[in-house]
Amino acid sequence: MKKFINDPADVVAQALAGIAAAHPELRVDIDEQYIVRADAPRPGKVGLVSGGGSGHEPLHGGFVGPGMLDAACPGEVFTSPVPDQILAATKAVDGGAGVVHIVKNYTGDVMNFQLAAELATDEGISVETVLVDDDVAVEDSTWTAGRRGTGATLLVEKIAGARAEEGGKLAEVAAIGREVNTNSGSFAYALTAGTTPAAGRPGFDLPADEIEAGVGIHGEPGRRREKLRPARELVRSALDAILDAKPFPGPVIVLVNGLGGTPLIELYLIYGELAKHLEDRGVRIARQLIGNYVTSLDMAGMSLTLCQATDEMIRLWDAPARTPGLRWGA
Amino acid sequence: MNVALARDWMRAAADLIAADADRLTQLDSAIGDGDHGVNLNRGFTAVVAALEKTPPETVSDVLVKAGATLMSRVGGASGPLYGTALRSAGKALPPTAEVQPADLATALHAGLDAVRKLGGAAPGDKTLVDAYTPALDAFEKAVAGGADLAEAAAAASRAAEAGAEATVPMQARKGRASYLGERSIGHRDPGATSTGLIFQALADVS
């Protein structure tokens, strides 16, 4: 393994120091490990806090700024943040209107955010939680932990963030976030595993001619192994999996997301295939975003996210955002 | 058990987890996301440091402080689960410098109840509960039969190890491993394995 690091134990803190140096419009607390808008807390504005393991950059810290998150708490690599850290971020952004926690459905994230929400409530802060569970690769049943939260996290953060920015109340911001999640479905493929700095070796072994279908964003194995096929077939399979799980008559917001190790030339090729397949099915793409947004360190792979979009969602999607990782209209 | 023994227990657990961190991480790579050893090692290292910094005066304080430290340092699912286990166990103890094996049995029971409530896991789900449950049973039976701490801890350690081994053929129904479905079969659960180490540490120092 070759990585640009100094010491595996200090990667997150040193990356935070870099973010602080690069972005004076953000305030970075390196001890408590959170990133917050420099102008927080903003009186009367609902605060948005997200977080999860590091290694998914630009998620979550890269989406802090006007129009999206007020704060993000990055845990250790692929490990959820701890309650103290989430509480500190929550307090830093509470402007009296309450705080929305955006939480991906992974057991550790859910438990740590739940503990933090209880602590925040004890301190008189109103907290609403939006749980993101868009990954259709895993079966939703009474005996699993439910679906994982992956690519739709970006859509929830953008759209709920815009609603909060324009003055939405706590319940309204949480409601649009939940609606985006309900309307979204995602599916991912891995070509290779990512390597965490601490482990120093790939998270799983994948034969040269095989891919992992339905992989999660931590490199945790997916639904099944299969042989590598042409991109157009993989895109169709992923789309079938998403459309089997949820109806998407359109219009849709589409995210073609790289997992960290896939070049844009391949992501655009995939988008071209996806656009053709959707056109064949009569589904109109209202908005699209292509790039590395919800990554898994250096994993080569991609994920597709579709969101059945309402007019309100498209309006909020188009609203200005000014963050290190996503910026338009401002 | 007195305060010194309780601290030795935590230190021994930290040593065993540090020695086995790579193995735990590899087990987790097979069915989870490959950070269990790294995370738990970081947490128990912090526990040892916290106990040295401000030495607790009761066995209860040792476990409560250890649990709180794990919760605020580990993250993931293991932070809340192992933290809750130790914290709840500590809170169930009388506030004294020395506690009896029967007190410890009550405490371990409270710890398991808290873990099951937080994580929602039952025996057979392929989680740490599958090591903790038989360990607690063995500990309680031994104490009820008049065993001293050393004998009860040894019985619990053996039962935890057997419980962890018994997770190999199970299909995971909780946590990240559950996403694998049938593919989780054939792998030992990392949480059950580290729980076995914590009971082994208790047996080693008793």
Coordinates of C-alpha atoms in Angstrom, one line a residue:
Chain A
M1 CA 0.0 0.0 0.0
K2 CA 1.2 3.5 -0.8
K3 CA -0.5 6.5 0.7
F4 CA 0.3 10.1 1.3
I5 CA 0.2 10.0 5.1
N6 CA 2.5 10.7 8.0
D7 CA 1.1 8.3 10.6
P8 CA -2.0 6.1 10.2
A9 CA -3.2 7.2 13.7
D10 CA -3.3 10.9 12.8
V11 CA -4.8 10.9 9.3
V12 CA -8.2 12.4 10.3
A13 CA -6.7 15.2 12.5
Q14 CA -4.1 16.1 9.9
A15 CA -6.7 16.2 7.1
L16 CA -8.9 18.4 9.3
A17 CA -5.9 20.7 9.7
G18 CA -5.6 20.9 5.9
I19 CA -9.3 21.7 5.5
A20 CA -8.9 24.5 8.1
A21 CA -6.0 25.9 6.2
A22 CA -7.8 25.8 2.9
H23 CA -11.1 27.1 4.0
P24 CA -11.2 30.1 6.2
E25 CA -15.0 30.3 5.7
L26 CA -15.2 27.2 7.8
R27 CA -14.2 26.7 11.5
V28 CA -12.5 23.4 12.3
D29 CA -12.3 22.1 15.8
I30 CA -9.5 19.6 15.6
D31 CA -9.8 18.4 19.2
E32 CA -13.5 17.7 19.1
Q33 CA -13.3 16.8 15.4
Y34 CA -16.0 18.8 13.7
I35 CA -16.3 21.3 10.9
V36 CA -18.7 24.1 11.2
R37 CA -19.7 27.2 9.1
A38 CA -17.6 30.1 10.5
D39 CA -20.8 32.1 10.9
A40 CA -22.6 29.5 13.1
P41 CA -24.7 29.5 15.0
R42 CA -27.1 31.6 13.0
P43 CA -30.0 32.8 15.1
G44 CA -33.4 31.4 14.0
K45 CA -31.9 29.1 11.3
V46 CA -32.4 25.4 11.6
G47 CA -29.0 23.8 11.9
L48 CA -28.1 20.8 9.8
V49 CA -25.5 18.3 11.2
S50 CA -24.3 15.3 9.4
G51 CA -21.4 12.9 10.0
G52 CA -20.1 9.4 9.7
G53 CA -16.8 7.8 9.1
S54 CA -14.0 9.6 7.4
G55 CA -12.9 8.2 4.1
H56 CA -16.0 9.3 2.2
E57 CA -14.8 12.8 1.2
P58 CA -16.2 15.2 0.2
L59 CA -19.0 13.7 2.3
H60 CA -19.5 15.1 4.9
G61 CA -17.1 17.9 5.8
G62 CA -17.0 19.0 2.1
F63 CA -20.7 19.8 2.2
V64 CA -20.5 22.4 5.0
G65 CA -21.4 25.9 3.9
P66 CA -24.3 28.1 2.9
G67 CA -27.1 26.1 1.3
M68 CA -26.1 22.7 2.7
L69 CA -24.7 21.6 6.1
D70 CA -24.0 23.8 9.1
A71 CA -21.6 21.2 10.6
A72 CA -20.2 17.8 10.0
C73 CA -18.5 15.4 12.4
P74 CA -16.1 13.0 10.7
G75 CA -15.3 10.0 12.8
E76 CA -12.2 7.9 12.4
V77 CA -11.8 6.3 8.9
F78 CA -14.9 4.2 8.2
T79 CA -16.0 4.6 11.9
S80 CA -18.9 6.7 13.0
P81 CA -18.3 9.8 15.1
V82 CA -18.8 9.5 18.9
P83 CA -21.6 11.1 20.9
D84 CA -19.4 13.8 22.5
Q85 CA -18.3 14.9 19.0
I86 CA -21.9 15.0 17.6
L87 CA -23.1 16.9 20.6
A88 CA -20.4 19.5 20.3
A89 CA -21.3 20.0 16.6
T90 CA -25.0 20.2 17.5
K91 CA -24.4 22.8 20.1
A92 CA -22.1 24.8 17.8
V93 CA -24.9 25.2 15.2
D94 CA -28.0 25.5 17.3
G95 CA -29.5 29.0 16.7
G96 CA -32.6 28.3 18.7
A97 CA -34.6 26.8 15.9
G98 CA -33.5 23.3 16.4
V99 CA -31.1 20.9 14.7
V100 CA -31.6 18.2 12.1
H101 CA -29.2 15.2 12.2
I102 CA -28.7 13.5 8.9
V103 CA -27.7 9.9 9.6
K104 CA -26.8 7.1 7.3
N105 CA -28.4 3.8 8.3
Y106 CA -25.4 2.0 9.6
T107 CA -25.7 0.5 13.1
G108 CA -22.8 2.5 14.6
D109 CA -23.9 5.8 13.1
V110 CA -27.5 5.3 14.3
M111 CA -26.5 4.4 17.8
N112 CA -24.0 7.3 18.3
F113 CA -26.3 9.9 16.8
Q114 CA -29.2 8.6 18.9
L115 CA -27.0 8.9 22.1
A116 CA -26.0 12.4 21.0
A117 CA -29.6 13.4 20.3
E118 CA -30.6 12.4 23.8
L119 CA -27.7 14.4 25.3
A120 CA -28.7 17.4 23.1
T121 CA -32.3 17.1 24.1
D122 CA -31.2 17.1 27.8
E123 CA -29.6 20.4 27.1
G124 CA -32.8 21.9 25.7
I125 CA -32.0 21.6 21.9
S126 CA -34.8 20.2 19.7
V127 CA -33.3 17.5 17.4
E128 CA -35.0 15.8 14.5
T129 CA -33.3 12.9 12.8
V130 CA -33.4 12.1 9.1
L131 CA -32.3 8.5 8.5
V132 CA -31.0 7.8 5.0
D133 CA -31.5 4.3 3.8
D134 CA -31.5 4.4 0.0
D135 CA -29.3 1.4 -1.0
V136 CA -31.6 -1.1 -2.6
A137 CA -28.8 -3.8 -2.7
V138 CA -29.7 -5.1 0.7
E139 CA -33.1 -6.6 1.4
D140 CA -35.3 -4.7 3.8
S141 CA -36.9 -7.1 6.1
T142 CA -37.6 -7.6 9.8
W143 CA -34.5 -9.5 10.3
T144 CA -31.9 -7.2 8.7
A145 CA -30.7 -3.9 10.0
G146 CA -32.5 -2.4 7.0
R147 CA -31.1 -0.7 4.0
R148 CA -27.8 1.1 4.1
G149 CA -27.5 4.8 3.6
T150 CA -25.3 5.8 0.7
G151 CA -25.5 8.2 -2.3
A152 CA -28.8 9.8 -1.4
T153 CA -27.1 11.3 1.6
L154 CA -25.8 14.0 -0.8
L155 CA -29.3 14.7 -2.1
V156 CA -30.8 14.9 1.3
E157 CA -28.1 17.3 2.5
K158 CA -28.5 19.5 -0.6
I159 CA -32.3 19.7 -0.6
A160 CA -32.9 19.9 3.1
G161 CA -30.0 22.3 3.4
A162 CA -31.6 24.6 0.9
R163 CA -34.9 24.4 2.8
A164 CA -33.2 25.4 6.0
E165 CA -31.3 28.2 4.3
E166 CA -34.5 29.8 3.1
G167 CA -35.9 29.7 6.6
G168 CA -37.8 26.4 6.8
K169 CA -38.9 25.3 10.3
L170 CA -37.4 22.3 12.0
A171 CA -40.3 20.0 11.0
E172 CA -40.3 21.2 7.4
V173 CA -36.6 20.7 6.9
A174 CA -36.8 17.2 8.4
A175 CA -39.9 16.4 6.3
I176 CA -38.3 17.3 3.0
G177 CA -35.2 15.4 4.0
R178 CA -37.2 12.3 4.7
E179 CA -39.2 12.7 1.5
V180 CA -36.0 12.8 -0.6
N181 CA -34.8 9.7 1.2
T182 CA -38.1 7.9 0.6
N183 CA -38.0 8.8 -3.1
S184 CA -34.4 7.7 -3.6
G185 CA -32.7 4.4 -4.5
S186 CA -29.0 3.5 -5.1
F187 CA -26.9 0.6 -6.2
A188 CA -23.1 0.3 -6.3
Y189 CA -20.4 -1.8 -7.9
A190 CA -16.8 -2.3 -6.8
L191 CA -14.0 -3.2 -9.1
T192 CA -11.4 -3.1 -6.4
A193 CA -11.4 -2.7 -2.6
G194 CA -10.3 0.4 -0.9
T195 CA -7.5 0.4 1.7
T196 CA -7.8 2.1 5.1
P197 CA -4.6 3.7 6.3
A198 CA -4.8 1.8 9.6
A199 CA -5.3 -1.7 8.1
G200 CA -2.8 -1.0 5.3
R201 CA -4.2 -3.6 3.0
P202 CA -7.3 -3.8 0.8
G203 CA -10.6 -4.4 2.7
F204 CA -11.4 -7.5 0.7
D205 CA -9.9 -9.6 -2.0
L206 CA -11.5 -9.5 -5.4
P207 CA -10.2 -11.6 -8.3
A208 CA -9.0 -9.6 -11.3
D209 CA -12.0 -10.5 -13.5
E210 CA -14.7 -10.2 -10.8
I211 CA -16.7 -7.3 -9.3
E212 CA -18.7 -6.9 -6.1
A213 CA -22.3 -6.1 -6.9
G214 CA -24.2 -4.1 -4.3
V215 CA -21.1 -3.1 -2.4
G216 CA -21.5 -0.7 0.6
I217 CA -19.6 2.5 1.1
H218 CA -17.1 1.0 3.5
G219 CA -16.1 -1.8 1.2
E220 CA -18.2 -4.2 3.2
P221 CA -19.1 -7.0 0.8
G222 CA -22.3 -6.7 -1.3
R223 CA -24.9 -8.9 -2.6
R224 CA -22.8 -11.2 -4.7
R225 CA -19.6 -11.6 -6.8
E226 CA -20.0 -11.6 -10.5
K227 CA -17.8 -11.5 -13.6
L228 CA -16.9 -8.1 -15.0
R229 CA -19.2 -7.2 -17.9
P230 CA -19.4 -4.3 -20.3
A231 CA -20.5 -1.1 -18.6
R232 CA -23.8 -0.9 -20.5
E233 CA -24.9 -4.3 -19.0
L234 CA -23.8 -3.3 -15.5
V235 CA -25.7 0.0 -15.7
R236 CA -28.8 -1.9 -16.9
S237 CA -28.5 -4.4 -14.0
A238 CA -28.0 -1.6 -11.4
L239 CA -31.0 0.3 -12.9
D240 CA -33.1 -2.9 -12.8
A241 CA -32.2 -3.4 -9.1
I242 CA -33.2 0.2 -8.3
L243 CA -36.4 0.2 -10.4
D244 CA -37.4 -3.2 -9.0
A245 CA -37.3 -1.7 -5.5
K246 CA -39.0 1.6 -6.1
P247 CA -41.1 3.1 -8.9
F248 CA -39.4 6.0 -10.7
P249 CA -41.8 7.3 -13.3
G250 CA -39.7 10.5 -13.5
P251 CA -38.7 13.2 -13.5
V252 CA -35.6 12.1 -11.6
I253 CA -32.5 13.6 -10.1
V254 CA -29.6 11.4 -11.0
L255 CA -26.3 11.0 -9.2
V256 CA -23.5 9.0 -11.0
N257 CA -21.0 8.7 -8.2
G258 CA -17.4 7.5 -8.2
L259 CA -16.1 5.6 -5.1
G260 CA -12.7 7.3 -5.1
G261 CA -10.7 5.3 -7.6
T262 CA -12.6 5.7 -10.8
P263 CA -11.7 8.3 -13.4
L264 CA -14.3 10.8 -14.7
I265 CA -14.0 9.4 -18.2
E266 CA -15.6 6.2 -16.9
L267 CA -18.2 8.0 -14.9
Y268 CA -19.3 10.0 -17.9
L269 CA -19.4 6.8 -20.0
I270 CA -21.7 5.4 -17.4
Y271 CA -23.9 8.5 -17.4
G272 CA -24.3 8.2 -21.1
E273 CA -25.4 4.6 -20.8
L274 CA -27.8 5.5 -17.9
A275 CA -29.3 8.4 -19.9
K276 CA -30.0 6.0 -22.8
H277 CA -31.5 3.3 -20.6
L278 CA -33.7 5.8 -18.8
E279 CA -34.9 7.4 -22.1
D280 CA -35.8 3.9 -23.3
R281 CA -38.0 3.5 -20.3
G282 CA -39.5 6.9 -20.7
V283 CA -38.0 8.3 -17.5
R284 CA -37.0 12.0 -17.8
I285 CA -33.8 13.1 -16.1
A286 CA -34.6 16.5 -14.5
R287 CA -31.1 17.1 -13.1
Q288 CA -27.8 15.2 -13.0
L289 CA -24.6 15.2 -11.1
I290 CA -21.5 13.2 -12.1
G291 CA -18.4 12.9 -10.0
N292 CA -16.8 11.6 -6.8
Y293 CA -19.1 12.7 -3.9
V294 CA -19.7 9.8 -1.6
T295 CA -16.5 7.9 -1.8
S296 CA -14.9 4.8 -0.2
L297 CA -11.2 5.9 0.0
D298 CA -9.5 4.6 -3.1
M299 CA -12.1 2.0 -4.1
A300 CA -12.6 1.7 -7.8
G301 CA -16.2 1.5 -8.5
M302 CA -19.4 3.6 -8.9
S303 CA -22.8 4.0 -7.6
L304 CA -26.0 5.1 -9.2
T305 CA -28.7 7.1 -7.3
L306 CA -32.1 8.0 -8.6
C307 CA -34.5 10.3 -6.8
Q308 CA -38.1 10.7 -7.9
A309 CA -38.2 14.5 -7.9
T310 CA -41.1 16.8 -7.1
D311 CA -41.1 20.4 -8.3
E312 CA -40.2 21.5 -4.8
M313 CA -37.2 19.2 -4.7
I314 CA -35.9 20.5 -8.1
R315 CA -36.4 24.1 -6.9
L316 CA -34.3 23.4 -3.8
W317 CA -31.8 21.4 -5.7
D318 CA -31.2 24.5 -7.9
A319 CA -30.9 26.8 -5.0
P320 CA -27.4 28.2 -4.4
A321 CA -24.8 26.1 -2.5
R322 CA -21.4 27.3 -1.4
T323 CA -19.3 24.5 0.0
P324 CA -15.9 23.0 -0.7
G325 CA -17.4 20.0 -2.4
L326 CA -20.5 21.3 -4.1
R327 CA -21.0 24.8 -5.3
W328 CA -23.4 26.5 -7.7
G329 CA -25.5 29.6 -8.1
A330 CA -23.6 31.4 -5.4
Chain B
M1 CA -13.0 -8.2 43.4
N2 CA -11.2 -5.1 44.7
V3 CA -10.3 -1.9 42.8
A4 CA -6.8 -3.1 42.0
L5 CA -8.2 -6.3 40.4
A6 CA -10.8 -4.4 38.4
R7 CA -8.1 -2.2 37.0
D8 CA -5.9 -5.2 36.3
W9 CA -8.9 -6.7 34.4
M10 CA -9.2 -3.7 32.2
R11 CA -5.4 -3.5 31.6
A12 CA -5.3 -7.3 30.8
A13 CA -8.3 -6.8 28.4
A14 CA -6.4 -3.9 26.7
D15 CA -3.3 -6.1 26.3
L16 CA -5.2 -9.1 24.9
I17 CA -7.0 -6.8 22.4
A18 CA -3.8 -5.0 21.4
A19 CA -2.2 -8.4 20.8
D20 CA -5.2 -9.6 18.7
A21 CA -6.1 -6.3 17.0
D22 CA -4.9 -7.6 13.6
R23 CA -6.9 -10.8 13.9
L24 CA -10.1 -9.0 15.0
T25 CA -9.7 -6.6 12.1
Q26 CA -9.3 -9.5 9.7
L27 CA -12.3 -11.3 11.0
D28 CA -14.2 -8.0 10.6
S29 CA -12.9 -7.6 7.0
A30 CA -14.4 -10.9 6.1
I31 CA -18.0 -10.0 7.1
G32 CA -18.0 -6.3 8.2
D33 CA -15.9 -3.3 7.3
G34 CA -12.6 -4.2 8.8
D35 CA -12.1 -1.8 11.7
H36 CA -13.0 -3.8 14.8
G37 CA -9.5 -4.4 16.1
V38 CA -8.2 -1.0 15.3
N39 CA -11.2 0.7 17.0
L40 CA -11.3 -1.5 20.1
N41 CA -7.6 -1.2 20.6
R42 CA -7.8 2.6 20.4
G43 CA -10.7 2.5 23.0
F44 CA -9.0 0.2 25.5
T45 CA -5.7 2.1 25.2
A46 CA -7.7 5.2 26.2
V47 CA -9.4 3.2 29.1
V48 CA -6.0 2.3 30.6
A49 CA -4.8 5.9 30.3
A50 CA -8.0 7.2 31.9
L51 CA -7.8 4.8 34.8
E52 CA -4.1 5.8 35.4
K53 CA -4.8 9.5 35.2
T54 CA -7.5 9.5 37.9
P55 CA -7.5 6.2 39.9
P56 CA -11.1 5.3 40.8
E57 CA -12.0 4.4 44.3
T58 CA -14.6 1.7 43.8
V59 CA -15.0 -1.2 41.4
S60 CA -18.1 0.5 40.1
D61 CA -16.1 3.6 39.2
V62 CA -13.6 1.5 37.3
L63 CA -16.2 -0.1 35.1
V64 CA -18.3 3.1 34.7
K65 CA -15.2 5.1 33.7
A66 CA -14.0 2.3 31.3
G67 CA -17.5 2.3 29.7
A68 CA -17.7 6.0 29.4
T69 CA -14.2 6.2 27.8
L70 CA -15.1 3.5 25.3
M71 CA -18.3 5.4 24.3
S72 CA -16.4 8.7 23.8
R73 CA -13.4 7.2 22.0
V74 CA -14.4 4.2 19.9
G75 CA -17.3 5.2 17.7
G76 CA -18.8 2.7 15.3
A77 CA -21.2 0.2 16.8
S78 CA -18.6 -1.2 19.2
G79 CA -18.2 2.1 21.1
P80 CA -21.8 2.3 22.3
L81 CA -22.2 -1.4 22.8
Y82 CA -19.0 -2.2 24.8
G83 CA -19.3 1.2 26.5
T84 CA -22.9 0.5 27.5
A85 CA -22.0 -3.0 28.7
L86 CA -19.3 -1.8 31.1
R87 CA -21.0 1.3 32.2
S88 CA -24.3 -0.4 33.0
A89 CA -22.4 -3.2 34.8
G90 CA -20.5 -0.7 36.9
K91 CA -23.7 1.2 37.7
A92 CA -25.3 -2.0 39.0
L93 CA -22.5 -2.5 41.6
P94 CA -22.5 -1.3 45.2
P95 CA -20.3 1.8 45.7
T96 CA -17.6 -0.1 47.6
A97 CA -13.9 -0.8 47.2
E98 CA -14.5 -4.5 47.1
V99 CA -17.4 -6.5 45.6
Q100 CA -18.5 -10.1 45.9
P101 CA -18.8 -12.6 43.0
A102 CA -22.6 -12.4 43.4
D103 CA -22.5 -8.6 42.9
L104 CA -20.4 -9.1 39.8
A105 CA -22.9 -11.6 38.5
T106 CA -25.7 -9.0 38.9
A107 CA -23.5 -6.4 37.2
L108 CA -22.6 -8.6 34.3
H109 CA -26.3 -9.3 33.9
A110 CA -27.1 -5.6 33.8
G111 CA -24.4 -5.1 31.2
L112 CA -25.9 -7.8 28.9
D113 CA -29.4 -6.4 29.3
A114 CA -28.2 -2.9 28.3
V115 CA -26.4 -4.2 25.3
R116 CA -29.4 -6.2 24.1
K117 CA -31.6 -3.2 24.6
L118 CA -29.3 -0.8 22.7
G119 CA -28.4 -3.2 19.9
G120 CA -31.6 -5.1 19.6
A121 CA -29.7 -8.4 19.2
A122 CA -30.8 -11.8 20.5
P123 CA -28.7 -14.9 20.8
G124 CA -28.2 -16.5 17.4
D125 CA -27.9 -13.2 15.6
K126 CA -24.1 -13.7 15.2
T127 CA -23.1 -10.8 17.5
L128 CA -21.2 -10.3 20.8
V129 CA -24.4 -11.4 22.5
D130 CA -23.5 -14.9 21.4
A131 CA -20.4 -14.9 23.6
Y132 CA -21.7 -12.7 26.4
T133 CA -24.8 -14.8 27.1
P134 CA -23.2 -18.2 27.7
A135 CA -20.4 -16.5 29.6
L136 CA -22.9 -14.9 31.9
D137 CA -24.8 -18.1 32.3
A138 CA -21.6 -20.0 33.2
F139 CA -20.6 -17.2 35.7
E140 CA -24.0 -17.2 37.4
K141 CA -24.1 -21.0 37.7
A142 CA -20.6 -21.1 39.1
V143 CA -21.3 -18.4 41.7
A144 CA -24.6 -20.1 42.6
G145 CA -22.7 -23.3 43.2
G146 CA -20.3 -21.6 45.6
A147 CA -17.4 -21.0 43.2
D148 CA -15.0 -18.2 44.0
L149 CA -14.2 -15.4 41.5
A150 CA -11.3 -17.3 39.8
E151 CA -13.4 -20.4 39.2
A152 CA -16.4 -18.4 38.0
A153 CA -14.3 -16.3 35.7
A154 CA -12.6 -19.3 34.2
A155 CA -15.9 -20.9 33.5
A156 CA -17.2 -17.7 31.9
S157 CA -14.1 -17.4 29.8
R158 CA -14.4 -21.0 28.5
A159 CA -18.1 -20.4 27.7
A160 CA -17.5 -17.1 26.0
E161 CA -14.8 -18.8 23.8
A162 CA -17.2 -21.6 22.9
G163 CA -19.9 -19.1 22.2
A164 CA -17.7 -17.2 19.9
E165 CA -16.7 -20.3 18.0
A166 CA -20.3 -21.3 17.7
T167 CA -20.9 -18.1 15.7
V168 CA -19.0 -19.5 12.7
P169 CA -21.9 -21.4 11.1
M170 CA -24.5 -18.7 12.0
Q171 CA -26.0 -16.3 9.5
A172 CA -25.8 -12.7 10.7
R173 CA -29.0 -10.9 11.4
K174 CA -27.7 -7.7 13.0
G175 CA -25.0 -5.1 12.2
R176 CA -23.1 -4.7 8.9
A177 CA -22.5 -8.5 8.6
S178 CA -26.3 -8.9 8.2
Y179 CA -26.1 -7.3 4.8
L180 CA -24.1 -10.3 3.6
G181 CA -27.0 -12.8 4.3
E182 CA -25.8 -16.3 3.7
R183 CA -22.3 -15.1 2.9
S184 CA -21.7 -14.4 6.5
I185 CA -21.9 -18.1 7.2
G186 CA -18.4 -19.7 7.9
H187 CA -16.9 -16.6 9.5
R188 CA -16.3 -16.1 13.2
D189 CA -18.0 -13.0 14.5
P190 CA -15.4 -10.4 15.5
G191 CA -17.6 -8.9 18.3
A192 CA -18.1 -12.3 19.9
T193 CA -14.4 -12.9 19.6
S194 CA -13.4 -9.7 21.3
T195 CA -16.0 -10.3 24.0
G196 CA -14.3 -13.7 24.6
L197 CA -11.0 -11.8 25.1
I198 CA -12.6 -9.5 27.7
F199 CA -13.8 -12.6 29.7
Q200 CA -10.4 -14.3 29.2
A201 CA -8.8 -11.2 30.7
L202 CA -11.0 -11.5 33.8
A203 CA -10.1 -15.1 34.1
D204 CA -6.4 -14.3 33.7
V205 CA -6.2 -11.8 36.5
S206 CA -8.6 -13.5 39.0

